Coordinates of C-alpha atoms and ligand atoms in Angstrom, one line a residue:
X296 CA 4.9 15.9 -16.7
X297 CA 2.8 12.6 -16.6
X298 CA 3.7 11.7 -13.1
X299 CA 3.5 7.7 -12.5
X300 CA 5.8 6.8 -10.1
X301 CA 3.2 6.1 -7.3
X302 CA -0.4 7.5 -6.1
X303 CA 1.5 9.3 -3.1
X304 CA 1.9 12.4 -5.4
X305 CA -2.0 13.4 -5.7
X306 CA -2.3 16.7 -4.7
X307 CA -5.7 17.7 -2.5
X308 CA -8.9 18.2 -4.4
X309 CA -10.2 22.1 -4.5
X310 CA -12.9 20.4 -1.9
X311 CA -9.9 18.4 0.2
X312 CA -8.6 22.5 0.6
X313 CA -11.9 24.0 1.4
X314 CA -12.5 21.7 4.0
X315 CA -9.3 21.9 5.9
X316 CA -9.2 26.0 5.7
X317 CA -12.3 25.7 7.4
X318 CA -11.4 22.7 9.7
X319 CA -12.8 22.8 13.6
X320 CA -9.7 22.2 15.2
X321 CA -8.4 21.9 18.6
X322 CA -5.3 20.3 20.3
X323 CA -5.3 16.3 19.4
X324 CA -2.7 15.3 22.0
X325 CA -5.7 16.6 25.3
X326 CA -8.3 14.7 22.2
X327 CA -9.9 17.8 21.7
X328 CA -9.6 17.6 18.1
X329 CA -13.0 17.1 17.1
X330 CA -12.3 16.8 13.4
X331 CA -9.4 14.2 14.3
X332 CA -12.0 12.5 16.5
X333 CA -14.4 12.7 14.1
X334 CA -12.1 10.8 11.4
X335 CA -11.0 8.3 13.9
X336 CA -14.8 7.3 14.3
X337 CA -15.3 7.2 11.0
X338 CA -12.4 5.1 10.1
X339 CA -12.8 2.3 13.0
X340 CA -16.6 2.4 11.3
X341 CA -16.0 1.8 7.6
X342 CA -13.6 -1.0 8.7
X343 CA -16.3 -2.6 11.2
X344 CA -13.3 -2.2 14.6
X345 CA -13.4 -0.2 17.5
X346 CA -11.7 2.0 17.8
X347 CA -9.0 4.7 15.1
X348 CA -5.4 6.4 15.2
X349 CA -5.1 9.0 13.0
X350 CA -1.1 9.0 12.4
X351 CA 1.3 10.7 9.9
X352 CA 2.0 8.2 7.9
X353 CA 1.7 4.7 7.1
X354 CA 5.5 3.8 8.0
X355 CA 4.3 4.9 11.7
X356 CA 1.1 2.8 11.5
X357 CA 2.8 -0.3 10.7
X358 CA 5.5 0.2 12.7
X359 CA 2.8 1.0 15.4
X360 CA 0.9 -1.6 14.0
X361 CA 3.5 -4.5 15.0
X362 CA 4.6 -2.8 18.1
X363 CA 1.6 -2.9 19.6
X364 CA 1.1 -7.1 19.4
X365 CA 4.9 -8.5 19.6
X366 CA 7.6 -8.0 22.1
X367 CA 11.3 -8.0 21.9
X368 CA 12.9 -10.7 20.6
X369 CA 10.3 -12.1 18.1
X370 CA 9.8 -12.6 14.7
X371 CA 7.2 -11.3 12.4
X372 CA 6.4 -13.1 9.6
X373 CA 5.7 -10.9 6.3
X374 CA 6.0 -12.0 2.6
X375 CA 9.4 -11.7 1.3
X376 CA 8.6 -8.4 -0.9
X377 CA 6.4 -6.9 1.5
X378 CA 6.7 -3.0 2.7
X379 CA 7.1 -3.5 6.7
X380 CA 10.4 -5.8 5.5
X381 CA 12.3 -3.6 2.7
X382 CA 10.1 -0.4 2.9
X383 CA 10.4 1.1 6.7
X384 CA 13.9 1.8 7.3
X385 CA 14.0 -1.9 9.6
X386 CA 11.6 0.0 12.6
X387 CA 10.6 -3.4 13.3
X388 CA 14.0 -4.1 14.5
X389 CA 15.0 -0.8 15.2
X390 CA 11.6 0.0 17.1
X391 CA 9.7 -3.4 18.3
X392 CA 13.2 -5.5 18.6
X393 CA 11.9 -7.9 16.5
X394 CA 12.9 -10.2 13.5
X395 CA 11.3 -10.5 10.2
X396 CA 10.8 -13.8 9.1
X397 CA 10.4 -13.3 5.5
X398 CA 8.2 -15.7 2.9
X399 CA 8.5 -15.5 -0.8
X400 CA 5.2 -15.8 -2.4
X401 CA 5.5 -15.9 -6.2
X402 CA 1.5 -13.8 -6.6
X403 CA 2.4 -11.5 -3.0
X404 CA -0.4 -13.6 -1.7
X405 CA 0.9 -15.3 1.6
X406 CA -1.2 -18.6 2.4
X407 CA -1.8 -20.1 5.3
X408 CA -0.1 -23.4 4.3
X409 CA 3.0 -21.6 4.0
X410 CA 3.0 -19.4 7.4
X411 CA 2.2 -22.3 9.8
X412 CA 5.2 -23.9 8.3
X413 CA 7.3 -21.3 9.8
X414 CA 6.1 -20.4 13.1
X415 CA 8.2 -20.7 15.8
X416 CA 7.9 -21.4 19.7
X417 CA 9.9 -20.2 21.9
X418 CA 13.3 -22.6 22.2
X419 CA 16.7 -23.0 23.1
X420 CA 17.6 -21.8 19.3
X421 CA 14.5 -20.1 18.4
X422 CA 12.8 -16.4 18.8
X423 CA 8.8 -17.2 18.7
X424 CA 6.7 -15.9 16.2
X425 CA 5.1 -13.1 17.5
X426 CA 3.5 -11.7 15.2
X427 CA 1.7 -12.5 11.4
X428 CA 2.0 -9.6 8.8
X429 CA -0.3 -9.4 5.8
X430 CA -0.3 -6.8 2.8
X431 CA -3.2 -6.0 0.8
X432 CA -2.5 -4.9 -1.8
X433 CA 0.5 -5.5 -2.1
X434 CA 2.8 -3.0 -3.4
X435 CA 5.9 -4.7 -5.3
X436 CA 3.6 -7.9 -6.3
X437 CA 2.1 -5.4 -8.5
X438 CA -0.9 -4.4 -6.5
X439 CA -2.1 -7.7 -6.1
X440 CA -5.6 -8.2 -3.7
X441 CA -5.6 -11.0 -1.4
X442 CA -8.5 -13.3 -1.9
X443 CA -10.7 -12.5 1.8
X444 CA -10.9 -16.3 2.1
X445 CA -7.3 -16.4 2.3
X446 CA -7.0 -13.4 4.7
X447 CA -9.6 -15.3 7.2
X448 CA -8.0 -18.9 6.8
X449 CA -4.3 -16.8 7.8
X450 CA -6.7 -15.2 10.7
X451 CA -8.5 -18.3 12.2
X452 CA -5.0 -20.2 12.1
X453 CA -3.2 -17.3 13.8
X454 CA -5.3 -17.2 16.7
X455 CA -5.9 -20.7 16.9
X456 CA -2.1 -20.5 17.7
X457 CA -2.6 -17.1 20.1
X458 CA -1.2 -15.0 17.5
X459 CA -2.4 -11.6 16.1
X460 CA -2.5 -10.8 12.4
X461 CA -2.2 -7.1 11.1
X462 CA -2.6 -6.0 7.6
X463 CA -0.5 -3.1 5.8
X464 CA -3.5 -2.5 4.2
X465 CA -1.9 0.9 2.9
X466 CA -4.0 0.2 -0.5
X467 CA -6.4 -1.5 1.1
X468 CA -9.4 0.5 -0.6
X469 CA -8.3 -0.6 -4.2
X470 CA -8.6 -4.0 -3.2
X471 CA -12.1 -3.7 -2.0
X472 CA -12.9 -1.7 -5.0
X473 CA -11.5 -4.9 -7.2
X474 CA -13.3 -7.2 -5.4
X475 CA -16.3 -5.0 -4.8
X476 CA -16.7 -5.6 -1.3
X477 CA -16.7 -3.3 1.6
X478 CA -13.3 -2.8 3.0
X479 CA -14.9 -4.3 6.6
X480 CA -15.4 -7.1 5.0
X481 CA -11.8 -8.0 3.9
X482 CA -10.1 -6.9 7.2
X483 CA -13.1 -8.5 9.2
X484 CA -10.7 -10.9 11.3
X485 CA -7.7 -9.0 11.0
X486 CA -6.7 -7.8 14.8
X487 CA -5.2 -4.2 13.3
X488 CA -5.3 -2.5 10.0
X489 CA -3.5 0.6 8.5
X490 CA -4.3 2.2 6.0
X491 CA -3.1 5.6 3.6
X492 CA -5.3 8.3 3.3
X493 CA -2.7 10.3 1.2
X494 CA -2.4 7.4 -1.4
X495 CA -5.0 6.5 -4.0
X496 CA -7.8 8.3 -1.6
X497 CA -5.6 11.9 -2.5
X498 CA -5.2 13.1 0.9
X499 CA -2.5 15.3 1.4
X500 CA -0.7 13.8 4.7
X501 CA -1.9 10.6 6.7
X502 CA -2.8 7.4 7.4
X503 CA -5.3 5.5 9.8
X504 CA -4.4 2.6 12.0
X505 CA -7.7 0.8 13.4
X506 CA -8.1 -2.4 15.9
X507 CA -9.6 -3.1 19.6
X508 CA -10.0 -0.2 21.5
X509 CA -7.3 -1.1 24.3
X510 CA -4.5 -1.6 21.4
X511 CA -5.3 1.7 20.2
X512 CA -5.4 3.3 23.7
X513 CA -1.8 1.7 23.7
X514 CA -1.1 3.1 20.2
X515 CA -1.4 6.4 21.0
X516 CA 1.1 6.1 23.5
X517 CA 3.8 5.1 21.1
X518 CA 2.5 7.6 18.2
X519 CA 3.6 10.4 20.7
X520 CA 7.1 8.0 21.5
X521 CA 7.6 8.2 18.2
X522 CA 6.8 12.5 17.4
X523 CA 3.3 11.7 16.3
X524 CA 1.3 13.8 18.6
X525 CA 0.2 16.4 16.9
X526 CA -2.0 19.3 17.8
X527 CA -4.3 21.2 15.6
X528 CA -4.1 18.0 13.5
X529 CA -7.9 18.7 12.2
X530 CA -6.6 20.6 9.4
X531 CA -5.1 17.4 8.2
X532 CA -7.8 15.3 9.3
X533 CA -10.6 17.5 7.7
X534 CA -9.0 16.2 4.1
X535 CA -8.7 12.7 5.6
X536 CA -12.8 12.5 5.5
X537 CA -13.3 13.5 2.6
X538 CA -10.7 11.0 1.3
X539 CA -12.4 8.6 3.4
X540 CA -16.3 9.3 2.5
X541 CA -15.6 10.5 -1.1
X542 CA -12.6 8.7 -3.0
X543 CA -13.0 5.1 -2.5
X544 CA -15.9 5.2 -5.0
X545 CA -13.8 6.5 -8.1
X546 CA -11.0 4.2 -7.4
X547 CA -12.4 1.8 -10.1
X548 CA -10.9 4.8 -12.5
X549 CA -7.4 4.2 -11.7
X550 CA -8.0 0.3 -11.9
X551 CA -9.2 1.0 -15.7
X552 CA -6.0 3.1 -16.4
X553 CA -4.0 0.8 -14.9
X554 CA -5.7 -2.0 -17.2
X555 CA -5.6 0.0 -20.7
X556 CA -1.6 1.0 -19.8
X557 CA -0.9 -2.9 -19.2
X558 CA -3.0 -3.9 -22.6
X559 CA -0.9 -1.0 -24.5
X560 CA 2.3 -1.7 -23.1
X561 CA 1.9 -5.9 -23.8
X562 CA 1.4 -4.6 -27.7
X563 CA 4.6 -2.6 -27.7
X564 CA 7.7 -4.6 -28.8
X565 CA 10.7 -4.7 -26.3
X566 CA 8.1 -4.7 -23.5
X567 CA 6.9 -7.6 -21.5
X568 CA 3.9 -7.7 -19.1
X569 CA 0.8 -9.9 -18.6
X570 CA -2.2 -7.5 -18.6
X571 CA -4.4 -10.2 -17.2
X572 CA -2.8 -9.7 -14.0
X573 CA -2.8 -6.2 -13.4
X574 CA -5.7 -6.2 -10.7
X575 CA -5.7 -2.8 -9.3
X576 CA -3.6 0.6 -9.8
X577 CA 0.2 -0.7 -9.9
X578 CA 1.8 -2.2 -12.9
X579 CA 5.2 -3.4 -13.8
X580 CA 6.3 -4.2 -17.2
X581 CA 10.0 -5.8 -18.2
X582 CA 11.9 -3.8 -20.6
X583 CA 15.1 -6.4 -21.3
X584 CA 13.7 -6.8 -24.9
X585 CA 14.4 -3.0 -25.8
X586 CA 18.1 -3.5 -24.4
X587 CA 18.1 -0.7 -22.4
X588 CA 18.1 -1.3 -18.6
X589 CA 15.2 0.0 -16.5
X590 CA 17.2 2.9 -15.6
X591 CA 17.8 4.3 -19.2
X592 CA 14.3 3.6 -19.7
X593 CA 13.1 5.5 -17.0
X594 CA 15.5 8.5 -18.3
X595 CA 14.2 8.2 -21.7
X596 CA 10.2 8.2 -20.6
X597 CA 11.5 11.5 -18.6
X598 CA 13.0 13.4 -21.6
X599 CA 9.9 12.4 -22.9
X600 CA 7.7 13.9 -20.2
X601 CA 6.7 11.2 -18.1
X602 CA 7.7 9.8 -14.9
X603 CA 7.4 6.2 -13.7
X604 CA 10.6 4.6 -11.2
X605 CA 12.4 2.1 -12.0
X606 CA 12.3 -1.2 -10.0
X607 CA 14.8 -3.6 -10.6
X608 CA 17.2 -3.9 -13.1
X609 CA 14.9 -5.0 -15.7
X610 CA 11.4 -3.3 -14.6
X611 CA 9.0 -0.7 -14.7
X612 CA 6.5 0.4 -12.3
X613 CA 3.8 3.0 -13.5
X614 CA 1.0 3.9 -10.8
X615 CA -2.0 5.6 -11.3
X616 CA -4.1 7.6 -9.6
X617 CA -6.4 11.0 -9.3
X618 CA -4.5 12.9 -11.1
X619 CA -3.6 10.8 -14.4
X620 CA -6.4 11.1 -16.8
X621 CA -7.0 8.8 -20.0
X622 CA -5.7 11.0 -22.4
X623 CA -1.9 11.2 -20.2
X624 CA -2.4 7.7 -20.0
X625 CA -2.2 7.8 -24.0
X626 CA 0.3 9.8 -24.0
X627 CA 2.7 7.9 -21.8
X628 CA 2.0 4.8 -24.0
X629 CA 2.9 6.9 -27.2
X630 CA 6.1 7.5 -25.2
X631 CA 6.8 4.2 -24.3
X632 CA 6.3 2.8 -28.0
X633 CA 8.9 6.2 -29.3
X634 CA 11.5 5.1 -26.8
X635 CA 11.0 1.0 -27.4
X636 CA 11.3 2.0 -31.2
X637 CA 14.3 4.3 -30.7
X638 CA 15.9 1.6 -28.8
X639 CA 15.4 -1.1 -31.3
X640 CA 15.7 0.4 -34.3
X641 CA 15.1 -2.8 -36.1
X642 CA 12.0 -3.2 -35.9
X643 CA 8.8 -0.7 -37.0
X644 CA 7.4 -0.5 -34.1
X645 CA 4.2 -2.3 -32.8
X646 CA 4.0 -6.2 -33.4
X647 CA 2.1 -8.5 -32.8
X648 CA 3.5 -10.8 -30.4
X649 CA 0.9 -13.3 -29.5
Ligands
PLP149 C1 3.2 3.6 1.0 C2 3.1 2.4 1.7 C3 3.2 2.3 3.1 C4 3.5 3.6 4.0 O1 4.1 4.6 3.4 P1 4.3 6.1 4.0 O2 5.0 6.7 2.9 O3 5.1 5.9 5.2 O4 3.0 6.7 4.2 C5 3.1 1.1 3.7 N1 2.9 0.0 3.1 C6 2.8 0.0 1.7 C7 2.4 -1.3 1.1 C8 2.9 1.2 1.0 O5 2.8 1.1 -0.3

């Protein structure tokens, strides 16, 4: 099986499994972990903050994440598509007692002259804005990178206003590998930051959240309210730097695949997708044209050995990652053109369209 429904299934690297058999552990919730302190210092580093929470997953580090800078009875304000909003069970309700305040941007790239249009003080009729949420990239706008400019401007007019920004920066490495910056760089004024390990960086299990030392003293708190303290947690951790120090460099790989499945799939008939905006490693394409719905066209592409979710009743999304090479990246195109063909049986095949 071609497996493209998301990054999150990259198994560990041989090196990844070495590394954590032969992990220096010790019990995280005393902090005598010293490979779990070890990545937390390395990932407060790399993105230029204080201080690191090594959690389970990213789900906790957002919802940790927003916990830690709201109260009950606000709203955050997130991009209408965003992961903390449709993603994470509501934990911003159900956890922080607080009300997303969602914003549709067409790109996934929230602005600033959009957000301070919406916040709130607190009034007879209104919750205040408590918090500003940012994703980059962002997931279900097809991997898009905010431009950093427009991260700071959101930054600078947050706390001009007292608020605190944080970033679900869950793919936060591809977008510093597309804009070949260092990841400090584009979460510079951002007061928190979480981001996956276990994603495009391959690790099997976690995700780091990094800010100001006293929010993450306060962070580790709620990690262990929520069932996040873990002990011997070095064995995880041990993959988790070598995600960290080694993967972010070959991420440029997936952004290539992601790039030559877009340009194949524009050329395919039936298929609809503009490859010129495929930025990182997520793609969607539209497949009304074939006249089968997403869902019978994610079934065919399975009979037909690959995997890739539908999203929508109308879309695609194919992911890649670490373990999808160029040649399965052929192949699922060849599958893609066999089922559009089968589908439409019409036309030849491939057409120009343009
Ligand atoms: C995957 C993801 C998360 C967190 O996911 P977990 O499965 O809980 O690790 C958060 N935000 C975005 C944008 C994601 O894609």
């Amino acid at each position: 099986m071609i497996d493209l429904r998301s990054d999150t299934v990259t198994k560990p690297t041989p090196e990844m499994r070495r590394a954590m058999a032969g992990a220096e552990v010790g019990d995280d919730v005393y902090g005598e972990d010293p490979t779990v302190n070890r990545l937390e210092a390395r990932a407060a580093g790399i993105l230029g903050k204080e201080a690191g929470l090594f959690v389970p997953t990213g789900t906790m580090g957002n919802t940790i994440g927003i916990k830690i800078h709201t109260h009950h009875g606000e709203e955050v304000i997130c991009e209408a598509r965003s992961h903390v909003f449709n993603y994470e069970l509501a934990m911003m309700g159900w956890f922080s007692g607080c009300l997303a305040r969602p914003i549709l941007a067409e790109d996934g790239i929230l602005r600033w002259s959009q957000i301070c249009k919406e916040i709130r003080p607190l009034g007879p009729h209104w919750a205040p804005t408590g918090l500003i949420e940012i994703e980059n990239t962002h997931n279900m706008a097809g991997g898009a990178v905010s431009p950093t400019s427009v991260v700071n401007e959101i930054c600078d007019g947050a706390h001009e206003r007292g608020l605190n920004v944080h970033m679900d920066g869950a793919r936060l490495f591809n977008a510093a590998a597309h804009l070949g910056r260092p990841a400090s760089e584009l979460a510079a004024k951002v007061d928190s930051v979480m981001f996956c390990l276990s994603k495009g960086l391959g690790a099997p299990v976690g995700s780091m959240l990094v800010g100001k030392a006293d929010a993450m003293d306060r962070a580790r708190l709620y990690r262990k309210r929520l069932g996040g303290g873990m002990r011997q947690a070095g064995v995880l951790a041990a993959a988790g730097l070598i995600a960290l120090e080694q993967m972010p460099a070959r991420l440029h790989d997936d952004h290539a695949n992601a790039r030559f499945l877009a340009e194949g799939l524009s050329r395919i008939e039936g298929l609809s997708i503009d490859p010129s905006k495929v930025q990182t490693n997520i793609l969607f394409f539209d497949v009304t044209g074939t006249g089968l719905d997403s869902g019978q066209f994610s079934k065919g592409l399975k009979d037909r050995g690959v995997l890739a979710n539908p999203v929508g009743p109308a879309s695609i999304r194919m992911v890649t990652h670490y373990d999808v090479t160029r040649e399965q990246c052929e192949t699922a195109l060849g599958a893609c053109q066999e089922l559009a063909r089968q589908a439409m049986p019409h036309l030849t095949g491939v057409v120009s369209k343009n």
